[in-house]
Short mmCIF file of C-alpha atoms in Angstrom, two decimals:
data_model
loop_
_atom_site.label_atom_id
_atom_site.label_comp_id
_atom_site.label_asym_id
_atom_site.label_seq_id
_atom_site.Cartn_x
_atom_site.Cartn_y
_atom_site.Cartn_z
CA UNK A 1 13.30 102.12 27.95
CA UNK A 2 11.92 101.06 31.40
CA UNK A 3 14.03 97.86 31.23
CA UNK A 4 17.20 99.74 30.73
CA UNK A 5 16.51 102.41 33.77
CA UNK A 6 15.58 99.25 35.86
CA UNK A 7 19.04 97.78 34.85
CA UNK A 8 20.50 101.14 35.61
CA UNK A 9 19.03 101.40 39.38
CA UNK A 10 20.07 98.01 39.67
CA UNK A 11 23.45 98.43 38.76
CA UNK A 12 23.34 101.37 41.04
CA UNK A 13 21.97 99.27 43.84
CA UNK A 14 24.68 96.57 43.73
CA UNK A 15 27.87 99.44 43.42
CA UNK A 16 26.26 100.94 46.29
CA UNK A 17 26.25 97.67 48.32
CA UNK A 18 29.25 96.55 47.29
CA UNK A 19 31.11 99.91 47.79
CA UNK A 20 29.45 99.93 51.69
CA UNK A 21 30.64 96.43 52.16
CA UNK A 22 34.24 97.06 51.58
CA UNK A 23 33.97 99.83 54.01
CA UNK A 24 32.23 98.33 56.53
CA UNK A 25 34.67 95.64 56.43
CA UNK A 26 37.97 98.00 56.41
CA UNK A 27 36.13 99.61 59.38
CA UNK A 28 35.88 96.50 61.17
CA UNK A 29 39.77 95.08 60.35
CA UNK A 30 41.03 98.44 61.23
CA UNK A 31 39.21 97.96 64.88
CA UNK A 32 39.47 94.69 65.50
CA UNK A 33 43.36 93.95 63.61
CA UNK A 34 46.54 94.91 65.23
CA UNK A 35 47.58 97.90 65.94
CA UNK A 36 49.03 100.33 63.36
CA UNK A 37 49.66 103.87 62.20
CA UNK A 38 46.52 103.75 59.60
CA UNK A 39 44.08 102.18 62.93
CA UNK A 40 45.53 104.68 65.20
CA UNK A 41 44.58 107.42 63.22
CA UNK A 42 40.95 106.54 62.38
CA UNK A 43 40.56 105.44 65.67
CA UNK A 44 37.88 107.41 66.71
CA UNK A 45 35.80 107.48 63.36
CA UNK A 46 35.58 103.67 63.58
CA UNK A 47 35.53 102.79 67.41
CA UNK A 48 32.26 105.17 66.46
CA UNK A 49 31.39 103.14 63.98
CA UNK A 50 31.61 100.07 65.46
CA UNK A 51 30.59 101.17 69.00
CA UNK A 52 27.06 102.54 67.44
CA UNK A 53 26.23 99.56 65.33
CA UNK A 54 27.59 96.41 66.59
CA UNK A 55 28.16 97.46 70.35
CA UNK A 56 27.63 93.89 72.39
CA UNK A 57 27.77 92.47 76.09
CA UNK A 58 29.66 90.31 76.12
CA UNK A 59 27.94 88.79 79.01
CA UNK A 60 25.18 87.29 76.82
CA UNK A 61 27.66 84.68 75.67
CA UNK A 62 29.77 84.02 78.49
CA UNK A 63 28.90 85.43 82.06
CA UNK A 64 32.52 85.44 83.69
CA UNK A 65 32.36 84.90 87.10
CA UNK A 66 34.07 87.37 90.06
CA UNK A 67 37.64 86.65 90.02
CA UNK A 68 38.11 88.80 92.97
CA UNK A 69 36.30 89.85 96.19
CA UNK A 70 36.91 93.25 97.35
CA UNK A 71 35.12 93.91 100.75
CA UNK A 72 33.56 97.15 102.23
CA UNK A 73 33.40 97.33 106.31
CA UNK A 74 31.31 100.10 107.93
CA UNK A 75 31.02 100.98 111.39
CA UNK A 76 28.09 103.49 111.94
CA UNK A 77 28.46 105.94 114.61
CA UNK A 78 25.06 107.45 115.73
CA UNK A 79 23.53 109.36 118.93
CA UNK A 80 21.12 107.07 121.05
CA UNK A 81 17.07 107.59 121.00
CA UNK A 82 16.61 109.97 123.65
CA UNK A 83 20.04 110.04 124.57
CA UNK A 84 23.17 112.79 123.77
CA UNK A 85 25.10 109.94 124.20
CA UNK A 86 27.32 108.62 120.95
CA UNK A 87 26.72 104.99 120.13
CA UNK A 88 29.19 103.04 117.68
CA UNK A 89 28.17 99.62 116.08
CA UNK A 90 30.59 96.84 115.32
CA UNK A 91 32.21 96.32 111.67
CA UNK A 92 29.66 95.40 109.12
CA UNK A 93 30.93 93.36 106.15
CA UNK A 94 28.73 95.27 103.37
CA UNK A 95 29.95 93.00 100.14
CA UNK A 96 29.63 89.83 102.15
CA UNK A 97 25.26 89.10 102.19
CA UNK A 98 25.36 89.98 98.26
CA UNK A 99 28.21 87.58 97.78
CA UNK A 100 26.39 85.10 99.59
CA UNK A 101 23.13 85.48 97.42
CA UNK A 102 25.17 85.75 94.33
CA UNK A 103 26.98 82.32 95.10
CA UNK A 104 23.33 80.58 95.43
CA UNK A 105 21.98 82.40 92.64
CA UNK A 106 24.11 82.62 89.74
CA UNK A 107 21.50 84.10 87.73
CA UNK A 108 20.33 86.94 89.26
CA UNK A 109 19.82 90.44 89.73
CA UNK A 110 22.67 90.39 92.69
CA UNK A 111 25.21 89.39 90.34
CA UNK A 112 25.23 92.74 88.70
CA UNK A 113 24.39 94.87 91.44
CA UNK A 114 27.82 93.38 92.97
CA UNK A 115 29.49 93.71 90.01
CA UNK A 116 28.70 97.31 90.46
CA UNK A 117 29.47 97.82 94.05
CA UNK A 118 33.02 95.75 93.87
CA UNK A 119 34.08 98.51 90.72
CA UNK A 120 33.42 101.32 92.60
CA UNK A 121 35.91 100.03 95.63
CA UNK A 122 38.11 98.32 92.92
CA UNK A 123 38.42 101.79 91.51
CA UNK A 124 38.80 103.45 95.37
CA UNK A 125 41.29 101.09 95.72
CA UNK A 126 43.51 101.05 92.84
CA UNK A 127 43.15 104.49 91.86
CA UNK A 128 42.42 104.77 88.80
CA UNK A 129 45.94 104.98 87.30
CA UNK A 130 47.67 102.83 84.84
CA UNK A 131 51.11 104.12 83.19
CA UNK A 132 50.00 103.58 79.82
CA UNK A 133 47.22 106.57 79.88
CA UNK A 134 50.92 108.36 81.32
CA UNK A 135 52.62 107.72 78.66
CA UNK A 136 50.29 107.96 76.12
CA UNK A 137 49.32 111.11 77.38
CA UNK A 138 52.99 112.69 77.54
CA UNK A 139 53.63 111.49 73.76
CA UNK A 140 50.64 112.97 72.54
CA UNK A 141 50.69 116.08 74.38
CA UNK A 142 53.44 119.09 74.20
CA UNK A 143 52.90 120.76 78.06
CA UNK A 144 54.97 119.36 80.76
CA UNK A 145 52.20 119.14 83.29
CA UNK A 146 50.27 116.05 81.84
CA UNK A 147 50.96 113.84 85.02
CA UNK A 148 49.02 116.80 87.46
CA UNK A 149 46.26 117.26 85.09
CA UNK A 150 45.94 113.72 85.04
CA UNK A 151 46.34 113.33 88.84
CA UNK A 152 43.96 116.38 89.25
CA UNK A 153 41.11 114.40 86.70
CA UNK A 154 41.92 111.03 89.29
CA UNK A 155 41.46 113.24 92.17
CA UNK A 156 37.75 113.99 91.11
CA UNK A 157 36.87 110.84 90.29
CA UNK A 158 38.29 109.44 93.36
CA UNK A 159 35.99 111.90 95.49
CA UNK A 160 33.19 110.83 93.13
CA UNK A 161 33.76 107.60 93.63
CA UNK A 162 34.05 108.04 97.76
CA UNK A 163 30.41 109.72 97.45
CA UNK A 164 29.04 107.22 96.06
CA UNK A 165 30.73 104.38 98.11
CA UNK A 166 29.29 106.38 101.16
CA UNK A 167 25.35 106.57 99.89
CA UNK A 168 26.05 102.51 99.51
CA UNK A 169 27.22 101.79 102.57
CA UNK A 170 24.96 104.12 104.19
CA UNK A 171 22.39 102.69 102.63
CA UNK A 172 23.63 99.18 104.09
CA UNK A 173 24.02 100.56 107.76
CA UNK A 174 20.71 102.54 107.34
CA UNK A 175 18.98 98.68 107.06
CA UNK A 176 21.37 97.05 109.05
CA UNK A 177 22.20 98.72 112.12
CA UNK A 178 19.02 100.47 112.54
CA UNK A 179 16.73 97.07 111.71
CA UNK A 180 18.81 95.58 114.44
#
């Protein structure tokens, strides 16, 4: 009797294994294959999937370097010490001392924290938009206002994005100018 239930929870061990196997590898062909109507539609359930379990950096492997410099110039204006009068400082390249340390350093913490400073004006910059969230967008959805939604959503996250590109700069100028 106990050999049989052993076989039994055995058996039920290996059909359970087996069964998640095939579905953890349908999940995975249906992210990483090619496009089509069965991927599209479980989209979400397995970019979940995948995303929780098996999320990677890419990074680890292969560290890409920049392909592209984007620069930042500030020019601080500011009121004199003991003085009403308004002072403005030359142009300050921002990007240009991290780019510098990054070139000497390859491995370092200046790599990233460029990385991070060159998206935000990359994003400034181009704006956010691509046409194929447009299109995608005006397939999926019935209403005839998808471009100013979208425009309005870019328009926040432009405004976010020029916050935050001020409190980095300003943090820049803030060392720079006032060290000086």
């Amino acid at each position: 009797m106990k050999k049989r239930s052993e076989t039994c929870i055995l058996n039920a061990t290996l059909f359970s294994l087996s069964l998640f196997l095939m579905v953890h590898f349908f999940f995975i062909f249906l992210h990483a294959g090619p496009l089509n109507p069965v991927s599209v539609s479980l989209k979400s359930v397995t970019d979940n999937y995948v995303g929780r379990f098996f999320q990677q950096n890419w990074h680890l492997f292969a560290p890409q370097p920049m392909t592209q410099n984007l620069k930042l110039y500030v020019r601080v204006k500011y009121k004199g010490e003991g003085s009403a009068k308004t002072v403005i400082s030359n142009w300050y390249d921002v990007t240009e001392p991290m780019i510098r340390t990054n070139e000497t350093t390859i491995f370092s913490p200046y790599n990233r924290m460029l990385r991070i400073g060159s998206g935000y004006i990359h994003q400034l910059y181009i704006g956010g938009k691509d046409d194929l969230t447009y299109k995608l967008m005006e397939k999926i959805s019935k209403k005839d206002n998808v471009a100013k939604e979208i425009n309005a959503s870019l328009g926040k996250d432009s405004d976010q994005v020029e916050q935050i590109i001020y409190r980095y700069a300003s943090a820049f100028a803030e060392k720079r100018v006032f060290e000086t």
